[in-house]
């Protein structure tokens, strides 16, 4: 049985992905794909992980109930889960000068809890400047210094963090994409994580475009897609790009960056480092980087 596990990162999704997949759950179930309700597994999963972090034995009764609730039964070929707090809670993203320091052990523990030889891990990464700005807001921390706990913007390297995950669970397959590419990749991601064919229509596959386009532009886009359906992923992405170039709302694409000591020079340097780090992610063993075609 395949298990698709979406683990965030924080500030890149806000449950949009699992909500969209849940809207397709009835259709997916017919194909043997289970998209359980997050309330059925998130808390028990965290409780089990917490016990393991403390060195305690697994509560087998709780584990068995969780596996039953997520659809671990005959007739199910694939289970789709999403839980960004597997990496650590938002206020503990940075600890002891590291990014997600407990994530490798957490992921290894999850792999031990889920009876599968086909664990597929899905992770979205983001420019460290906007990532830290958004996760600081989400964390509810009163002090920026306490939140970053010694980590500097210039020190954040996603390739390092992902390499630690790969080392912890080398038998898993990892799929990574960039937050900045979401408008082009959203529908493809839904199909990828659901495990369906590339030409499968998914409810909500254009939801992000609805949010960032003008109302008129999105109506025109829908009309165009309906009358001239794209034949390939590349063609679909070219159409999306053309409509975004003309109808994207600038205010929907902007994020206020209010971080102590942040200058344009720092933003430019960190952004350049992030762009240089992306190919390193793609080179990691067992990692596939999804990018626009």
Short mmCIF file of C-alpha atoms in Angstrom, two decimals:
data_model
loop_
_atom_site.label_atom_id
_atom_site.label_comp_id
_atom_site.label_asym_id
_atom_site.label_seq_id
_atom_site.Cartn_x
_atom_site.Cartn_y
_atom_site.Cartn_z
CA UNK A 1 0.00 0.00 0.00
CA UNK A 2 1.22 3.47 -0.89
CA UNK A 3 1.10 6.29 1.64
CA UNK A 4 1.43 9.86 0.37
CA UNK A 5 2.46 12.12 3.24
CA UNK A 6 2.43 15.89 2.76
CA UNK A 7 4.55 17.52 5.49
CA UNK A 8 4.38 21.24 4.71
CA UNK A 9 6.48 23.19 5.11
CA UNK A 10 4.78 25.72 7.38
CA UNK A 11 3.67 28.88 5.65
CA UNK A 12 3.34 27.23 2.24
CA UNK A 13 -0.11 25.68 2.33
CA UNK A 14 -2.36 26.39 5.33
CA UNK A 15 -4.25 23.13 4.65
CA UNK A 16 -5.33 24.25 1.18
CA UNK A 17 -3.94 21.09 -0.43
CA UNK A 18 -5.63 18.55 1.81
CA UNK A 19 -8.89 20.49 1.73
CA UNK A 20 -8.84 20.43 -2.05
CA UNK A 21 -8.05 16.71 -2.13
CA UNK A 22 -10.83 16.10 0.39
CA UNK A 23 -13.25 17.78 -2.01
CA UNK A 24 -12.32 15.03 -4.48
CA UNK A 25 -12.43 12.23 -1.87
CA UNK A 26 -15.58 10.48 -3.14
CA UNK A 27 -14.22 10.19 -6.68
CA UNK A 28 -10.82 9.11 -5.45
CA UNK A 29 -12.28 6.45 -3.16
CA UNK A 30 -13.73 4.69 -6.21
CA UNK A 31 -10.16 4.36 -7.50
CA UNK A 32 -8.95 2.88 -4.19
CA UNK A 33 -7.47 6.16 -2.91
CA UNK A 34 -8.33 7.19 0.65
CA UNK A 35 -8.26 10.83 1.78
CA UNK A 36 -9.21 10.56 5.47
CA UNK A 37 -10.39 13.52 7.51
CA UNK A 38 -7.48 15.23 9.25
CA UNK A 39 -9.25 14.99 12.62
CA UNK A 40 -8.99 11.20 12.33
CA UNK A 41 -5.22 11.14 12.48
CA UNK A 42 -3.46 14.41 13.31
CA UNK A 43 -3.83 14.40 17.08
CA UNK A 44 -3.23 10.66 17.59
CA UNK A 45 -0.24 10.88 15.25
CA UNK A 46 1.27 13.73 17.27
CA UNK A 47 0.53 11.91 20.54
CA UNK A 48 2.36 8.83 19.26
CA UNK A 49 5.29 10.92 18.05
CA UNK A 50 5.52 12.72 21.38
CA UNK A 51 5.69 9.41 23.24
CA UNK A 52 8.46 8.20 20.95
CA UNK A 53 10.40 11.45 21.37
CA UNK A 54 10.25 10.85 25.13
CA UNK A 55 11.62 7.33 24.66
CA UNK A 56 8.34 5.69 25.59
CA UNK A 57 6.90 2.63 23.87
CA UNK A 58 4.19 2.92 21.23
CA UNK A 59 0.60 2.92 22.46
CA UNK A 60 -0.47 0.03 20.24
CA UNK A 61 -4.15 0.54 20.87
CA UNK A 62 -3.95 4.18 19.74
CA UNK A 63 -1.85 3.23 16.72
CA UNK A 64 -4.29 0.52 15.64
CA UNK A 65 -7.25 2.91 15.91
CA UNK A 66 -5.40 5.57 13.90
CA UNK A 67 -4.55 3.08 11.14
CA UNK A 68 -8.16 1.95 10.98
CA UNK A 69 -9.41 5.54 10.84
CA UNK A 70 -7.11 6.51 7.97
CA UNK A 71 -8.39 3.63 5.82
CA UNK A 72 -5.71 0.98 6.27
CA UNK A 73 -7.86 -1.87 4.98
CA UNK A 74 -8.39 -4.19 2.05
CA UNK A 75 -9.41 -2.41 -1.14
CA UNK A 76 -7.36 0.70 -0.42
CA UNK A 77 -4.29 1.11 -2.62
CA UNK A 78 -3.19 4.58 -1.56
CA UNK A 79 -3.72 6.78 1.48
CA UNK A 80 -3.17 10.55 1.36
CA UNK A 81 -2.22 12.32 4.61
CA UNK A 82 -1.15 15.88 5.41
CA UNK A 83 0.45 17.05 8.64
CA UNK A 84 2.95 19.92 8.68
CA UNK A 85 3.50 19.64 12.43
CA UNK A 86 5.34 16.37 11.84
CA UNK A 87 8.29 18.66 11.13
CA UNK A 88 7.76 20.45 14.45
CA UNK A 89 5.27 23.06 15.55
CA UNK A 90 5.40 26.53 14.01
CA UNK A 91 6.98 28.17 17.05
CA UNK A 92 9.74 25.53 17.04
CA UNK A 93 10.74 25.67 13.38
CA UNK A 94 14.11 27.04 14.46
CA UNK A 95 15.92 25.61 17.45
CA UNK A 96 19.54 25.65 18.50
CA UNK A 97 20.55 27.41 15.32
CA UNK A 98 18.95 24.84 13.00
CA UNK A 99 15.95 24.61 10.68
CA UNK A 100 13.47 21.89 11.73
CA UNK A 101 16.02 20.06 13.94
CA UNK A 102 13.58 17.36 15.14
CA UNK A 103 12.13 16.66 11.69
CA UNK A 104 14.46 13.75 10.71
CA UNK A 105 13.65 11.73 13.83
CA UNK A 106 9.96 12.60 13.57
CA UNK A 107 9.83 11.38 9.98
CA UNK A 108 11.71 8.20 10.85
CA UNK A 109 9.25 7.56 13.67
CA UNK A 110 6.29 8.15 11.35
CA UNK A 111 7.77 5.69 8.90
CA UNK A 112 7.87 3.15 11.71
CA UNK A 113 4.26 3.80 12.67
CA UNK A 114 2.87 3.44 9.14
CA UNK A 115 2.97 -0.13 7.80
CA UNK A 116 4.10 0.59 4.25
CA UNK A 117 7.08 -0.03 2.02
CA UNK A 118 6.00 2.79 -0.27
CA UNK A 119 6.17 6.01 1.71
CA UNK A 120 6.02 9.05 -0.56
CA UNK A 121 6.87 12.34 1.15
CA UNK A 122 5.74 15.68 -0.30
CA UNK A 123 7.31 18.99 0.73
CA UNK A 124 6.94 22.56 -0.47
CA UNK A 125 9.88 24.95 0.06
CA UNK A 126 9.91 28.73 -0.07
CA UNK A 127 12.27 31.68 -0.34
CA UNK A 128 13.70 31.97 3.21
CA UNK A 129 12.82 35.68 3.32
CA UNK A 130 9.09 35.13 2.84
CA UNK A 131 9.19 31.79 4.66
CA UNK A 132 10.51 33.36 7.85
CA UNK A 133 8.20 36.37 7.55
CA UNK A 134 5.13 34.13 7.21
CA UNK A 135 6.09 31.52 9.81
CA UNK A 136 6.99 34.22 12.34
CA UNK A 137 3.46 35.56 11.89
CA UNK A 138 1.98 32.06 12.23
CA UNK A 139 4.08 31.18 15.28
CA UNK A 140 2.53 33.78 17.56
CA UNK A 141 5.99 34.41 19.04
CA UNK A 142 6.45 37.69 20.86
CA UNK A 143 10.14 37.96 20.05
CA UNK A 144 11.70 37.55 16.62
CA UNK A 145 15.06 36.71 18.19
CA UNK A 146 13.48 33.91 20.22
CA UNK A 147 11.66 32.61 17.15
CA UNK A 148 14.76 32.28 14.94
CA UNK A 149 16.87 31.08 17.89
CA UNK A 150 20.21 31.99 16.38
CA UNK A 151 19.38 31.19 12.74
CA UNK A 152 20.25 33.89 10.22
CA UNK A 153 18.39 34.34 6.94
CA UNK A 154 21.63 33.75 5.08
CA UNK A 155 22.08 30.39 6.83
CA UNK A 156 18.82 28.77 5.69
CA UNK A 157 19.48 26.04 3.13
CA UNK A 158 16.60 23.78 2.21
CA UNK A 159 18.97 21.28 0.62
CA UNK A 160 20.66 20.70 3.99
CA UNK A 161 17.37 20.12 5.79
CA UNK A 162 16.02 17.80 3.08
CA UNK A 163 19.27 15.84 3.01
CA UNK A 164 18.79 15.12 6.72
CA UNK A 165 15.26 13.86 5.99
CA UNK A 166 16.53 11.60 3.20
CA UNK A 167 19.22 10.20 5.49
CA UNK A 168 16.64 9.49 8.19
CA UNK A 169 14.26 7.67 5.82
CA UNK A 170 16.34 6.58 2.81
CA UNK A 171 13.70 4.12 1.60
CA UNK A 172 11.11 6.88 1.08
CA UNK A 173 10.59 8.80 -2.14
CA UNK A 174 10.60 12.59 -1.78
CA UNK A 175 8.86 15.09 -4.04
CA UNK A 176 9.67 18.78 -3.57
CA UNK A 177 8.37 21.93 -5.23
CA UNK A 178 8.74 25.68 -4.76
CA UNK A 179 6.00 27.83 -3.29
CA UNK A 180 6.69 30.45 -5.93
CA UNK A 181 5.64 27.99 -8.67
CA UNK A 182 2.29 27.04 -7.09
CA UNK A 183 0.04 28.93 -9.54
CA UNK A 184 1.51 26.90 -12.41
CA UNK A 185 1.82 23.58 -10.59
CA UNK A 186 -1.30 23.43 -8.42
CA UNK A 187 -3.42 21.11 -10.56
CA UNK A 188 -0.43 18.91 -11.34
CA UNK A 189 0.36 18.66 -7.62
CA UNK A 190 -3.17 17.57 -6.78
CA UNK A 191 -2.96 14.79 -9.36
CA UNK A 192 0.56 13.83 -8.30
CA UNK A 193 -0.26 13.52 -4.59
CA UNK A 194 -3.59 11.81 -5.27
CA UNK A 195 -1.78 9.33 -7.52
CA UNK A 196 -4.07 9.70 -10.53
CA UNK A 197 -3.41 10.11 -14.24
CA UNK A 198 -2.10 13.45 -15.50
CA UNK A 199 -5.25 14.12 -17.54
CA UNK A 200 -7.62 13.61 -14.58
CA UNK A 201 -9.77 16.64 -13.85
CA UNK A 202 -9.70 17.66 -10.18
CA UNK A 203 -12.20 19.86 -8.37
CA UNK A 204 -10.37 23.00 -7.23
CA UNK A 205 -7.39 22.68 -9.55
CA UNK A 206 -7.68 26.35 -10.50
CA UNK A 207 -8.54 27.72 -7.04
CA UNK A 208 -5.22 29.54 -6.66
CA UNK A 209 -5.74 31.29 -10.00
CA UNK A 210 -9.18 32.42 -8.83
CA UNK A 211 -7.54 34.11 -5.84
CA UNK A 212 -4.76 35.93 -7.69
CA UNK A 213 -6.52 36.91 -10.94
CA UNK A 214 -9.04 39.63 -11.54
CA UNK A 215 -12.61 38.40 -11.67
CA UNK A 216 -12.82 39.18 -15.37
CA UNK A 217 -9.50 37.48 -16.06
CA UNK A 218 -10.45 34.28 -14.27
CA UNK A 219 -13.79 34.15 -16.12
CA UNK A 220 -11.94 34.49 -19.42
CA UNK A 221 -9.46 31.83 -18.38
CA UNK A 222 -12.25 29.39 -17.49
CA UNK A 223 -13.96 30.04 -20.79
CA UNK A 224 -10.73 29.50 -22.69
CA UNK A 225 -9.94 26.24 -20.90
CA UNK A 226 -13.44 24.91 -21.49
CA UNK A 227 -13.42 25.66 -25.20
CA UNK A 228 -9.75 24.82 -25.83
CA UNK A 229 -8.77 22.17 -23.27
CA UNK A 230 -4.99 21.79 -23.01
CA UNK A 231 -3.62 18.50 -24.28
CA UNK A 232 -0.44 18.42 -22.18
CA UNK A 233 0.85 19.74 -18.83
CA UNK A 234 3.21 22.07 -20.68
CA UNK A 235 0.36 23.51 -22.73
CA UNK A 236 -1.73 24.03 -19.60
CA UNK A 237 1.13 25.87 -17.92
CA UNK A 238 1.68 28.10 -20.97
CA UNK A 239 -2.00 29.08 -20.95
CA UNK A 240 -1.88 29.84 -17.21
CA UNK A 241 1.26 31.94 -17.66
CA UNK A 242 -0.33 33.95 -20.46
CA UNK A 243 -3.43 34.74 -18.40
CA UNK A 244 -1.40 35.58 -15.28
CA UNK A 245 0.75 37.97 -17.28
CA UNK A 246 -2.38 39.85 -18.29
CA UNK A 247 -4.79 39.43 -15.38
CA UNK A 248 -2.84 38.79 -12.17
CA UNK A 249 -3.65 41.18 -9.33
CA UNK A 250 -0.42 42.70 -8.06
CA UNK A 251 -1.72 43.13 -4.52
CA UNK A 252 -2.49 39.39 -4.37
CA UNK A 253 1.12 38.55 -5.20
CA UNK A 254 2.75 40.92 -2.75
CA UNK A 255 3.72 40.05 0.83
CA UNK A 256 4.63 42.65 3.39
CA UNK A 257 8.10 41.89 4.71
CA UNK A 258 8.33 43.32 8.20
CA UNK A 259 11.40 41.70 9.74
CA UNK A 260 13.96 43.37 12.02
CA UNK A 261 16.99 44.63 10.13
CA UNK A 262 15.74 43.48 6.73
CA UNK A 263 17.12 45.48 3.80
CA UNK A 264 16.71 45.11 0.04
CA UNK A 265 20.35 44.06 -0.17
CA UNK A 266 19.69 41.17 2.24
CA UNK A 267 16.53 40.18 0.35
CA UNK A 268 18.43 40.09 -2.94
CA UNK A 269 21.32 38.08 -1.51
CA UNK A 270 19.12 35.53 0.26
CA UNK A 271 16.94 35.17 -2.83
CA UNK A 272 20.01 34.50 -4.97
CA UNK A 273 21.22 31.89 -2.47
CA UNK A 274 17.77 30.25 -2.48
CA UNK A 275 17.73 30.06 -6.26
CA UNK A 276 21.22 28.53 -6.21
CA UNK A 277 20.09 26.00 -3.58
CA UNK A 278 17.16 24.66 -5.61
CA UNK A 279 19.32 22.63 -8.06
CA UNK A 280 21.10 21.10 -5.05
CA UNK A 281 17.74 19.84 -3.80
CA UNK A 282 17.13 18.19 -7.17
CA UNK A 283 20.49 16.41 -6.95
CA UNK A 284 19.73 14.68 -3.64
CA UNK A 285 19.21 10.90 -3.91
CA UNK A 286 15.57 9.86 -3.77
CA UNK A 287 14.35 13.43 -4.35
CA UNK A 288 12.34 14.61 -7.33
CA UNK A 289 11.94 18.34 -7.85
CA UNK A 290 8.72 19.40 -9.55
CA UNK A 291 9.17 22.53 -11.64
CA UNK A 292 7.19 24.24 -14.40
CA UNK A 293 7.86 22.67 -17.79
#
